[in-house]
PDB file of C-alpha atoms in Angstrom:
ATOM      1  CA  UNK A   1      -1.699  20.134 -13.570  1.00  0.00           C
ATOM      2  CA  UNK A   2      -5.274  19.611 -12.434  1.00  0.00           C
ATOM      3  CA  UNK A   3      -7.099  16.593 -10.496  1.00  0.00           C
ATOM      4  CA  UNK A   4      -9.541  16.631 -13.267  1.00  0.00           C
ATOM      5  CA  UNK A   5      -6.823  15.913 -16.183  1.00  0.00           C
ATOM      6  CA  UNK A   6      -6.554  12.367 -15.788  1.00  0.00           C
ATOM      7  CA  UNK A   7      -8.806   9.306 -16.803  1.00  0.00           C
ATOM      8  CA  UNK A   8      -6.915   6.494 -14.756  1.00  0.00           C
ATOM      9  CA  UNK A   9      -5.933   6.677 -10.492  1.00  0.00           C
ATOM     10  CA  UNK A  10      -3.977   3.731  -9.642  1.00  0.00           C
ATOM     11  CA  UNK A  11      -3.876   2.753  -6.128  1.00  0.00           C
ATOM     12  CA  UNK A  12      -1.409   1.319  -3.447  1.00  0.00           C
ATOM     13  CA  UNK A  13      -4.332   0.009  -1.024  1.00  0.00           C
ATOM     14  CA  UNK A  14      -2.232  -0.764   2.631  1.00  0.00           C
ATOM     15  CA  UNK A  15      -0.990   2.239   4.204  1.00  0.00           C
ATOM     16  CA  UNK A  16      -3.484   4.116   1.500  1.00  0.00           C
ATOM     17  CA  UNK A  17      -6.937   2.675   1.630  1.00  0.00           C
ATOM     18  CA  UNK A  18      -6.863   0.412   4.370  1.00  0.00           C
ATOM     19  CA  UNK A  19      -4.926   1.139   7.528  1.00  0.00           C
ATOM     20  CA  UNK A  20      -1.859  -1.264   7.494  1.00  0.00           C
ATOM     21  CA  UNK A  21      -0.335   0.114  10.566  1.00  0.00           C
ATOM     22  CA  UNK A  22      -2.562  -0.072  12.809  1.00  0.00           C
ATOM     23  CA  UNK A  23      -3.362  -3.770  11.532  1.00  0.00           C
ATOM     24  CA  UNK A  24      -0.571  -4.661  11.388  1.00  0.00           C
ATOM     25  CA  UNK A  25       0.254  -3.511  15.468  1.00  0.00           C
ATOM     26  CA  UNK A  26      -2.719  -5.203  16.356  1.00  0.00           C
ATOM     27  CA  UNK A  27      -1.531  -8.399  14.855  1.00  0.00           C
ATOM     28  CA  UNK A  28       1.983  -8.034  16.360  1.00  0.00           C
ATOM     29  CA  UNK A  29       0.977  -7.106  20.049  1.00  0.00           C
ATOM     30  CA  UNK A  30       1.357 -10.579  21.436  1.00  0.00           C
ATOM     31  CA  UNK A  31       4.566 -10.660  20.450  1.00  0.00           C
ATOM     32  CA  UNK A  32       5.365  -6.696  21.519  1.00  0.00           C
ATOM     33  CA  UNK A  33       4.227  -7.853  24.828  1.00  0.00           C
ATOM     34  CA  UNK A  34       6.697 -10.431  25.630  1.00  0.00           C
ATOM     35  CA  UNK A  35       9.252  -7.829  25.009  1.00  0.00           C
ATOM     36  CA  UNK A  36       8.190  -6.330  28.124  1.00  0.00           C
ATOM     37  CA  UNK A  37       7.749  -2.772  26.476  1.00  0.00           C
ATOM     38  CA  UNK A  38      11.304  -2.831  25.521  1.00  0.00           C
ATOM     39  CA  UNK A  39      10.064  -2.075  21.843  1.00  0.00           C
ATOM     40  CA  UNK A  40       7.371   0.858  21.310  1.00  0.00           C
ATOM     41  CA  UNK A  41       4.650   0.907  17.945  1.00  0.00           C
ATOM     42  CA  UNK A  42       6.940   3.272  16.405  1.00  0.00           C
ATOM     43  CA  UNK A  43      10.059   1.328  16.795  1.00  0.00           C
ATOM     44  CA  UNK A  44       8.200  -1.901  16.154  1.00  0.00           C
ATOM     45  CA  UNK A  45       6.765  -0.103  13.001  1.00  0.00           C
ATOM     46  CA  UNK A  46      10.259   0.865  11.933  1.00  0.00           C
ATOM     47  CA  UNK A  47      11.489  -2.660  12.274  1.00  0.00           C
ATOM     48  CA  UNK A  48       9.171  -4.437  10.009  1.00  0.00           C
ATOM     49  CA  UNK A  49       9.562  -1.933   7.652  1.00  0.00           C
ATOM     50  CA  UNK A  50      13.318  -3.420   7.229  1.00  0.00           C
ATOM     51  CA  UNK A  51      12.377  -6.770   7.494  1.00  0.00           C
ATOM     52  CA  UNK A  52       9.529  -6.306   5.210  1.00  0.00           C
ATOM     53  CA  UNK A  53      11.522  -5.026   2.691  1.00  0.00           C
ATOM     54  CA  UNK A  54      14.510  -6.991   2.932  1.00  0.00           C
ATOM     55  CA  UNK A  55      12.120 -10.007   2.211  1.00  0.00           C
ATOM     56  CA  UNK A  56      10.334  -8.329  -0.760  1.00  0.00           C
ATOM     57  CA  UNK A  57      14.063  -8.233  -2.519  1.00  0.00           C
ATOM     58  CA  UNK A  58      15.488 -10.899  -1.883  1.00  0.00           C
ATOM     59  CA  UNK A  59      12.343 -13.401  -2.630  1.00  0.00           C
ATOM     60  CA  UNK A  60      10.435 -11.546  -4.858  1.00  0.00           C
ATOM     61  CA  UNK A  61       8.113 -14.579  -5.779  1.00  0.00           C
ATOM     62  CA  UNK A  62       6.973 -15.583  -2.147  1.00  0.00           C
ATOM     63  CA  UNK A  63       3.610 -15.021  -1.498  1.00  0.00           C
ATOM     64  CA  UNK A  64       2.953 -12.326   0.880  1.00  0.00           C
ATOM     65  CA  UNK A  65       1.483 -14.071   3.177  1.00  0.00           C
ATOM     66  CA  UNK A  66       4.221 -16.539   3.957  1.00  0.00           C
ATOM     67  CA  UNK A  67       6.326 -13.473   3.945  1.00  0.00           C
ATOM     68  CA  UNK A  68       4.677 -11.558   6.668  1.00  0.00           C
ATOM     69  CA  UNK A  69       4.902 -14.744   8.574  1.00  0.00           C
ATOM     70  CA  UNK A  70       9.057 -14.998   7.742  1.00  0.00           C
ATOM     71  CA  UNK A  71       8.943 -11.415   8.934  1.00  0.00           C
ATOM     72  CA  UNK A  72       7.133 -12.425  11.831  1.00  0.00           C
ATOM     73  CA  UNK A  73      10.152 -14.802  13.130  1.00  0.00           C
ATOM     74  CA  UNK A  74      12.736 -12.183  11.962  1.00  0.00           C
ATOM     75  CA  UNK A  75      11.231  -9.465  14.588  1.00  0.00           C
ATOM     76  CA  UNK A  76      11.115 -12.480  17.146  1.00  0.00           C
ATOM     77  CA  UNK A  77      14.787 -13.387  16.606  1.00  0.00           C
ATOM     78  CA  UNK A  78      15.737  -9.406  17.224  1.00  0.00           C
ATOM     79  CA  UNK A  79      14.141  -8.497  19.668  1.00  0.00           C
ATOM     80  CA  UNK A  80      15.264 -11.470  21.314  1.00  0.00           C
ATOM     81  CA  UNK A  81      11.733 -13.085  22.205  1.00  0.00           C
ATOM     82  CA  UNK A  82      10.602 -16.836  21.615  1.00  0.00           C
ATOM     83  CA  UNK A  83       7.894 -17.090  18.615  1.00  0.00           C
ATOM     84  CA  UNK A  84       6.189 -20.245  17.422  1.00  0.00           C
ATOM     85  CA  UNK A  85       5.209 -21.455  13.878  1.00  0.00           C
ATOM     86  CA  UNK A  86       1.664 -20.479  14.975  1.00  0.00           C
ATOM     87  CA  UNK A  87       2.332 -17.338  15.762  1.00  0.00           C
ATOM     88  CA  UNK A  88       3.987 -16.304  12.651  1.00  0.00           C
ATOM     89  CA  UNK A  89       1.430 -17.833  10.610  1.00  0.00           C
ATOM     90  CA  UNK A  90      -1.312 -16.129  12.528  1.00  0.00           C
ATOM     91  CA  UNK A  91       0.553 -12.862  11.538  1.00  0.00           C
ATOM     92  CA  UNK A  92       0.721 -13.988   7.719  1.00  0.00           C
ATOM     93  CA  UNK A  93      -2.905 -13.977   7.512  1.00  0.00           C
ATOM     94  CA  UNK A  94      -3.927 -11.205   9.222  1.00  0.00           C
ATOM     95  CA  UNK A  95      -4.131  -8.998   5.890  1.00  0.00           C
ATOM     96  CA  UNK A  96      -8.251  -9.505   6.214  1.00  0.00           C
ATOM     97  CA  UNK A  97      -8.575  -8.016   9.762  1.00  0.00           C
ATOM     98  CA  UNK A  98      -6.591  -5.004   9.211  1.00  0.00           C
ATOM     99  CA  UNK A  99      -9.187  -2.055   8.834  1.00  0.00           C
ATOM    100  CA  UNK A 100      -9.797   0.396   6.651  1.00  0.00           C
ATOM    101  CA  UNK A 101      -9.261   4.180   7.217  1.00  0.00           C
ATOM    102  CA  UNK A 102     -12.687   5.576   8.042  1.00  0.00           C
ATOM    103  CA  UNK A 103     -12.653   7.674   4.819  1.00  0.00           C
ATOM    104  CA  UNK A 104     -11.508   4.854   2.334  1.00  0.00           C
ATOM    105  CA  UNK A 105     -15.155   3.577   1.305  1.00  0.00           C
ATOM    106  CA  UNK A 106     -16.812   6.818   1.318  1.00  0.00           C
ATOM    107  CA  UNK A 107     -13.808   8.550  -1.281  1.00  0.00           C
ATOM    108  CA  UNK A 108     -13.727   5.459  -3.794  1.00  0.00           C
ATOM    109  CA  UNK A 109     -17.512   5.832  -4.074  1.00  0.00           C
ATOM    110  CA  UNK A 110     -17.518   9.279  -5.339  1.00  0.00           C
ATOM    111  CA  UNK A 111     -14.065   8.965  -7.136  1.00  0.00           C
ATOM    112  CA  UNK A 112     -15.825   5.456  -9.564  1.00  0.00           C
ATOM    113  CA  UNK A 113     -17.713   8.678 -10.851  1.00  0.00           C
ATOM    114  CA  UNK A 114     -15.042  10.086 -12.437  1.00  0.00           C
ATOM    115  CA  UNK A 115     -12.194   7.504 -12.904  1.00  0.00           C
ATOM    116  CA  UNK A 116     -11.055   4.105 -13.957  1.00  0.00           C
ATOM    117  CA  UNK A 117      -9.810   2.912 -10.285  1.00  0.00           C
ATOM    118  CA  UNK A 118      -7.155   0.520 -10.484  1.00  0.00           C
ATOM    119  CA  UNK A 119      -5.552  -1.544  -7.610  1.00  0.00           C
ATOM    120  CA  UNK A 120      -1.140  -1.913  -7.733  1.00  0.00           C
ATOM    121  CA  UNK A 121      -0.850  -3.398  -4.442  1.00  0.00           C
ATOM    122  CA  UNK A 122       2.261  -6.042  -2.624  1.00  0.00           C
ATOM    123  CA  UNK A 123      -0.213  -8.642  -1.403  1.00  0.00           C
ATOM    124  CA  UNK A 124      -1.675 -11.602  -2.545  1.00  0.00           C
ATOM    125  CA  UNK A 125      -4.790 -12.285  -4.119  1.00  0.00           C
ATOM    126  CA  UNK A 126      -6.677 -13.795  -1.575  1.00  0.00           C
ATOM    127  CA  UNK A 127      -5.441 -10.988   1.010  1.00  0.00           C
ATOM    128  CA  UNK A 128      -6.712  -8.070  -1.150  1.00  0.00           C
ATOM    129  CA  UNK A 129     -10.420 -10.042  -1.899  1.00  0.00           C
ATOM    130  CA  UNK A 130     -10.862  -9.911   1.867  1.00  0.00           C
ATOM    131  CA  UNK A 131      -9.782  -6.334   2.089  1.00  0.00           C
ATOM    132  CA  UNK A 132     -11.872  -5.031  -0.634  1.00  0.00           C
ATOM    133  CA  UNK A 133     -14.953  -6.152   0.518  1.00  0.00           C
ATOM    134  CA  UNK A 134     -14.251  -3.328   3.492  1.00  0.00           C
ATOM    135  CA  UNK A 135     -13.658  -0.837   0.891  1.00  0.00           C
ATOM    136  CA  UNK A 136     -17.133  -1.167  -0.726  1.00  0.00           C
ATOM    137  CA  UNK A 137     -15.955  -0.656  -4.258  1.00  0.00           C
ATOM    138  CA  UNK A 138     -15.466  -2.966  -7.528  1.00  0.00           C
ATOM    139  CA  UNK A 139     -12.067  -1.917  -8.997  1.00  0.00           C
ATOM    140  CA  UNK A 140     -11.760  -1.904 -13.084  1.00  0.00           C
ATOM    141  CA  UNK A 141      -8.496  -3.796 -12.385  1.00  0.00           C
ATOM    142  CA  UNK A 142      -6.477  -5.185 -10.021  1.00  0.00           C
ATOM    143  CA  UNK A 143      -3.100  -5.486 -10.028  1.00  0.00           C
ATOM    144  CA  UNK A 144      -0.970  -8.126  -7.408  1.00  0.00           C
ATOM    145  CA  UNK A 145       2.042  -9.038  -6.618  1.00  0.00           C
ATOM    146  CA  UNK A 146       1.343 -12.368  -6.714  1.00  0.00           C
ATOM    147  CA  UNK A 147       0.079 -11.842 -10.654  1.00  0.00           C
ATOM    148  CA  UNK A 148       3.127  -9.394 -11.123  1.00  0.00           C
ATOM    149  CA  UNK A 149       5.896 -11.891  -9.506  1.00  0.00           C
ATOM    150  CA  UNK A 150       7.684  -8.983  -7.626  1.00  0.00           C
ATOM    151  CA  UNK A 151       6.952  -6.075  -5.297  1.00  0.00           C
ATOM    152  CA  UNK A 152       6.969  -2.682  -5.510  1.00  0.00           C
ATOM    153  CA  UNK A 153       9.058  -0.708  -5.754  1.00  0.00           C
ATOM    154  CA  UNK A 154      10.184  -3.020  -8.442  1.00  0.00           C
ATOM    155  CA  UNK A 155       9.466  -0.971 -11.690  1.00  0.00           C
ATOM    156  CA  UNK A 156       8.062  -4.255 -13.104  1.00  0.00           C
ATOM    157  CA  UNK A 157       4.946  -4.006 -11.547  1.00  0.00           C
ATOM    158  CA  UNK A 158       4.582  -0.637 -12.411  1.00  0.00           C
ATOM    159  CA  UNK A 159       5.201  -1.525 -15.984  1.00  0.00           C
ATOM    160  CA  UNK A 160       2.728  -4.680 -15.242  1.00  0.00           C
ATOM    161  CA  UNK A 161       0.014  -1.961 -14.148  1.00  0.00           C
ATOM    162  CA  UNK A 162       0.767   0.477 -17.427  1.00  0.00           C
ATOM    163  CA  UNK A 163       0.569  -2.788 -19.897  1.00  0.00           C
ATOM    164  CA  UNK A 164      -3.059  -3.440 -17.640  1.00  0.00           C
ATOM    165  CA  UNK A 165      -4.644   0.313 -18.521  1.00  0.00           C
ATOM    166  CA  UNK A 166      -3.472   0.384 -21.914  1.00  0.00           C
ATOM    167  CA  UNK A 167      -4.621  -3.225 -22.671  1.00  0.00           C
ATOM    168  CA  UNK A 168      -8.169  -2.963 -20.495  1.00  0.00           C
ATOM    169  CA  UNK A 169      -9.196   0.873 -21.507  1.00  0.00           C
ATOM    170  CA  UNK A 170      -6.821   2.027 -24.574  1.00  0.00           C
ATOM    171  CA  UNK A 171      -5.447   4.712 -22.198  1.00  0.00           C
ATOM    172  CA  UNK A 172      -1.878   6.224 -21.637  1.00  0.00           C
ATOM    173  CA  UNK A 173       0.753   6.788 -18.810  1.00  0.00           C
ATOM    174  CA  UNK A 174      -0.367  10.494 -19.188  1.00  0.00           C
ATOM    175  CA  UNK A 175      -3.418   9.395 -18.082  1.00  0.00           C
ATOM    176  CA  UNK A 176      -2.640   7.917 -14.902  1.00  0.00           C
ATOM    177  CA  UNK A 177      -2.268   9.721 -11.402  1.00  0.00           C
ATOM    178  CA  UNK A 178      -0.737   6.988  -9.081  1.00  0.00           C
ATOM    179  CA  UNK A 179      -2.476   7.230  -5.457  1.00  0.00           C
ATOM    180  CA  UNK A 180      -0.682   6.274  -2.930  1.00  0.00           C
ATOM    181  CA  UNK A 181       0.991   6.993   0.818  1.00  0.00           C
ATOM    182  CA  UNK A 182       4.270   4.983   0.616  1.00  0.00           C
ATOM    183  CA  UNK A 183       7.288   7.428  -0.998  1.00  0.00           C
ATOM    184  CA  UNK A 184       9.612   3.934  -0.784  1.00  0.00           C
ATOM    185  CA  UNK A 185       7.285   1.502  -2.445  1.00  0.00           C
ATOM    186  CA  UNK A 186       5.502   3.705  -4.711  1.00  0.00           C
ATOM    187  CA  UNK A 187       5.916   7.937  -5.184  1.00  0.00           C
ATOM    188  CA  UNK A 188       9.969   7.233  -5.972  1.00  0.00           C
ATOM    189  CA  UNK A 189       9.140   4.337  -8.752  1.00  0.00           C
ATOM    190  CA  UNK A 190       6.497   6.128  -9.754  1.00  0.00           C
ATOM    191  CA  UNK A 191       8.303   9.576 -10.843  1.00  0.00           C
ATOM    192  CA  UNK A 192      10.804   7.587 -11.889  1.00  0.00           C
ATOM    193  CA  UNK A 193       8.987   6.378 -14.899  1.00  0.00           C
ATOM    194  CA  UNK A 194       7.526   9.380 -15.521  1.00  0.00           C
ATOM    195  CA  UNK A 195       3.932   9.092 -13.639  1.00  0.00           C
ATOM    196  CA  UNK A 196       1.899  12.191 -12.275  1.00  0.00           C
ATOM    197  CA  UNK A 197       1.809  11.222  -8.572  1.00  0.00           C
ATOM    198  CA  UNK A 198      -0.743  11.727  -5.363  1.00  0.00           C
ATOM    199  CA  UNK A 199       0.400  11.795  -2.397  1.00  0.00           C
ATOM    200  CA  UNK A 200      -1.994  10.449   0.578  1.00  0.00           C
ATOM    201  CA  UNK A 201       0.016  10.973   3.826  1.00  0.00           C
ATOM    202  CA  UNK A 202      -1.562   9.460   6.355  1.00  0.00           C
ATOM    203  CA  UNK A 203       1.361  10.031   8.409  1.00  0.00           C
ATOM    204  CA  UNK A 204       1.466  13.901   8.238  1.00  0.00           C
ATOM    205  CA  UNK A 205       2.398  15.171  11.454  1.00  0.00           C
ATOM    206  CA  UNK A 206       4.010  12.539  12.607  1.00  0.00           C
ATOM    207  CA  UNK A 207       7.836  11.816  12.635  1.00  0.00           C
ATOM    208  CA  UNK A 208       9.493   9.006  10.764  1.00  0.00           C
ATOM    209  CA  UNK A 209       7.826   6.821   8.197  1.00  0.00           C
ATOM    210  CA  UNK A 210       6.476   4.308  10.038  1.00  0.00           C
ATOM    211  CA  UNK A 211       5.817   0.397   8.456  1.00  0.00           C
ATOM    212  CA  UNK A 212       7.638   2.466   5.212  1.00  0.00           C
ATOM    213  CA  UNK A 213      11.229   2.443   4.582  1.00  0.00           C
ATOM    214  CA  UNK A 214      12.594   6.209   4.410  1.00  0.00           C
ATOM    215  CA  UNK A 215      13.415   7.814   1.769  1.00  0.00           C
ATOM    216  CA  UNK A 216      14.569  11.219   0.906  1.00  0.00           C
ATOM    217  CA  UNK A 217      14.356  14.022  -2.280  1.00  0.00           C
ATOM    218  CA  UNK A 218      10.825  12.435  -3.680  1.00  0.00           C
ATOM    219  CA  UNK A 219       8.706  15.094  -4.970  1.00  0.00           C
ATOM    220  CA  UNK A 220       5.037  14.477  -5.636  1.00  0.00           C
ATOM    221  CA  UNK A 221       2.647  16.489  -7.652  1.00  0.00           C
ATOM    222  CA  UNK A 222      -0.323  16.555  -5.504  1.00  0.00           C
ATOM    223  CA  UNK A 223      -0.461  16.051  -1.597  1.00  0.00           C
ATOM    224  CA  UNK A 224      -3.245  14.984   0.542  1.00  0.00           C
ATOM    225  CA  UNK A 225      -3.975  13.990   4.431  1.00  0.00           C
ATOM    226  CA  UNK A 226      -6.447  12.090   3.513  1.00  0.00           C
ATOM    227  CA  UNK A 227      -8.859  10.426   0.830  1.00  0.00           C
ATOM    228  CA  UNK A 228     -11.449  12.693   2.151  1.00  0.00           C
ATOM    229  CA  UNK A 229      -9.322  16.004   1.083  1.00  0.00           C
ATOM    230  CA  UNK A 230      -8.111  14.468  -1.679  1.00  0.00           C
ATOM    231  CA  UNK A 231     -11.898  14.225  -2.990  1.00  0.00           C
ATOM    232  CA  UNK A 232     -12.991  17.530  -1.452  1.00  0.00           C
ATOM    233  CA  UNK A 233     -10.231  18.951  -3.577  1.00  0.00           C
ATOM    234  CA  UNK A 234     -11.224  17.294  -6.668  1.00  0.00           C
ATOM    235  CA  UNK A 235     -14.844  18.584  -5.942  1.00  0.00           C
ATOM    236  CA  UNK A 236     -13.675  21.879  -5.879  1.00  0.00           C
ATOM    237  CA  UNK A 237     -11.950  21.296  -9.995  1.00  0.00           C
TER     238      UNK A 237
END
């Protein structure tokens, strides 16, 4: 199997393209501090991973952005901490400040050249328009889950994505590499149903899986650090 076999890369874009934990700390440091430093990033990461998560499945159809701000008051209530309506809704609409990874803009430019670039991402609509315009591309298709009416790693919006590239560009699943750094929302769907899979693991090096729910016994076909290797790699055939 070789980069250069495939017509399609679909795309997680927080955690992948734009750097979700490092937004998403930022956004929750007022409410970190009145902890006192009882809770660390890594242990605050961890934490909205489950709350994150737990909202995605049980509500499927709530827009992200009230959902980051019901995760919001779930962190307040355990870490024991007082946190306002304001607060949590600050939090829900932070998606637009979060920041890209340095490399994002840079990879997506040179990888248009060669591929149909599609975006499978867990936000909203709104959210992703902001994001996008730091990632300086225009994608052939984008793919929410506010359209989809779940979140990944619901194999619905996988299927919602495959039903997208066969309808827009009369390609195949065979066609597809799906890029992405979560295992949990994306790699373990994703070889599920039979997808070639890229792994972008921002994380390497680091323990646990940060804003990610764990997950064990995925296995990937290609691996990355970076977009930047990933496209140095595909330079090299």
């Amino acid at each position: 199997m070789r980069l250069t076999d495939f017509k399609v890369l679909t795309f997680d874009c927080y955690g992948t393209l734009i750097d979700w934990e490092s937004g998403i700390l930022s956004a929750l440091r007022p409410l970190l501090v009145k902890t006192g430093g009882k809770v660390n990033d890594e242990a605050a990461l961890a934490a909205f991973a489950r709350h994150e998560s737990a909202l995605e499945k049980a509500q499927p159809g709530l827009n992200y952005r009230k959902l980051l701000a019901e995760a919001h008051r779930g962190l307040a209530k355990e870490w024991g901490v007082a946190g306002s309506d304001a607060e949590a809704e600050r939090f829900g609409n932070s998606v637009p400040d979060w920041p890209a990874f340095s490399d994002s803009a840079a990879a997506l430019a040179y990888l248009k050249q060669h591929y149909k670039l599609v975006i499978l991402s867990n936000v909203d609509r709104a959210s992703f328009a902001e994001s996008n315009k730091k990632l300086g591309v225009v994608f052939d298709a984008i793919c929410t889950a506010e359209d989809i009416g779940s979140y990944k790693p619901d194999k619905r919006n996988f299927d919602f994505a495959l039903k997208t590239v066969k309808e827009k560009f009369g390609l195949a699943p065979k066609d597809i590499l799906h890029t992405a750094q979560s295992l949990f929302h994306d790699h373990q769907t994703a070889k599920a149903i039979g997808l070639a899979t890229n792994w972008i693991d921002r994380r390497m090096g680091k323990a646990g899986a940060g804003a990610t729910t764990p997950v064990e016994g995925v296995k990937t076909d290609f691996h990355f650090p970076s977009m930047a290797a990933f496209v140095e790699a595909h330079r090299k055939g």
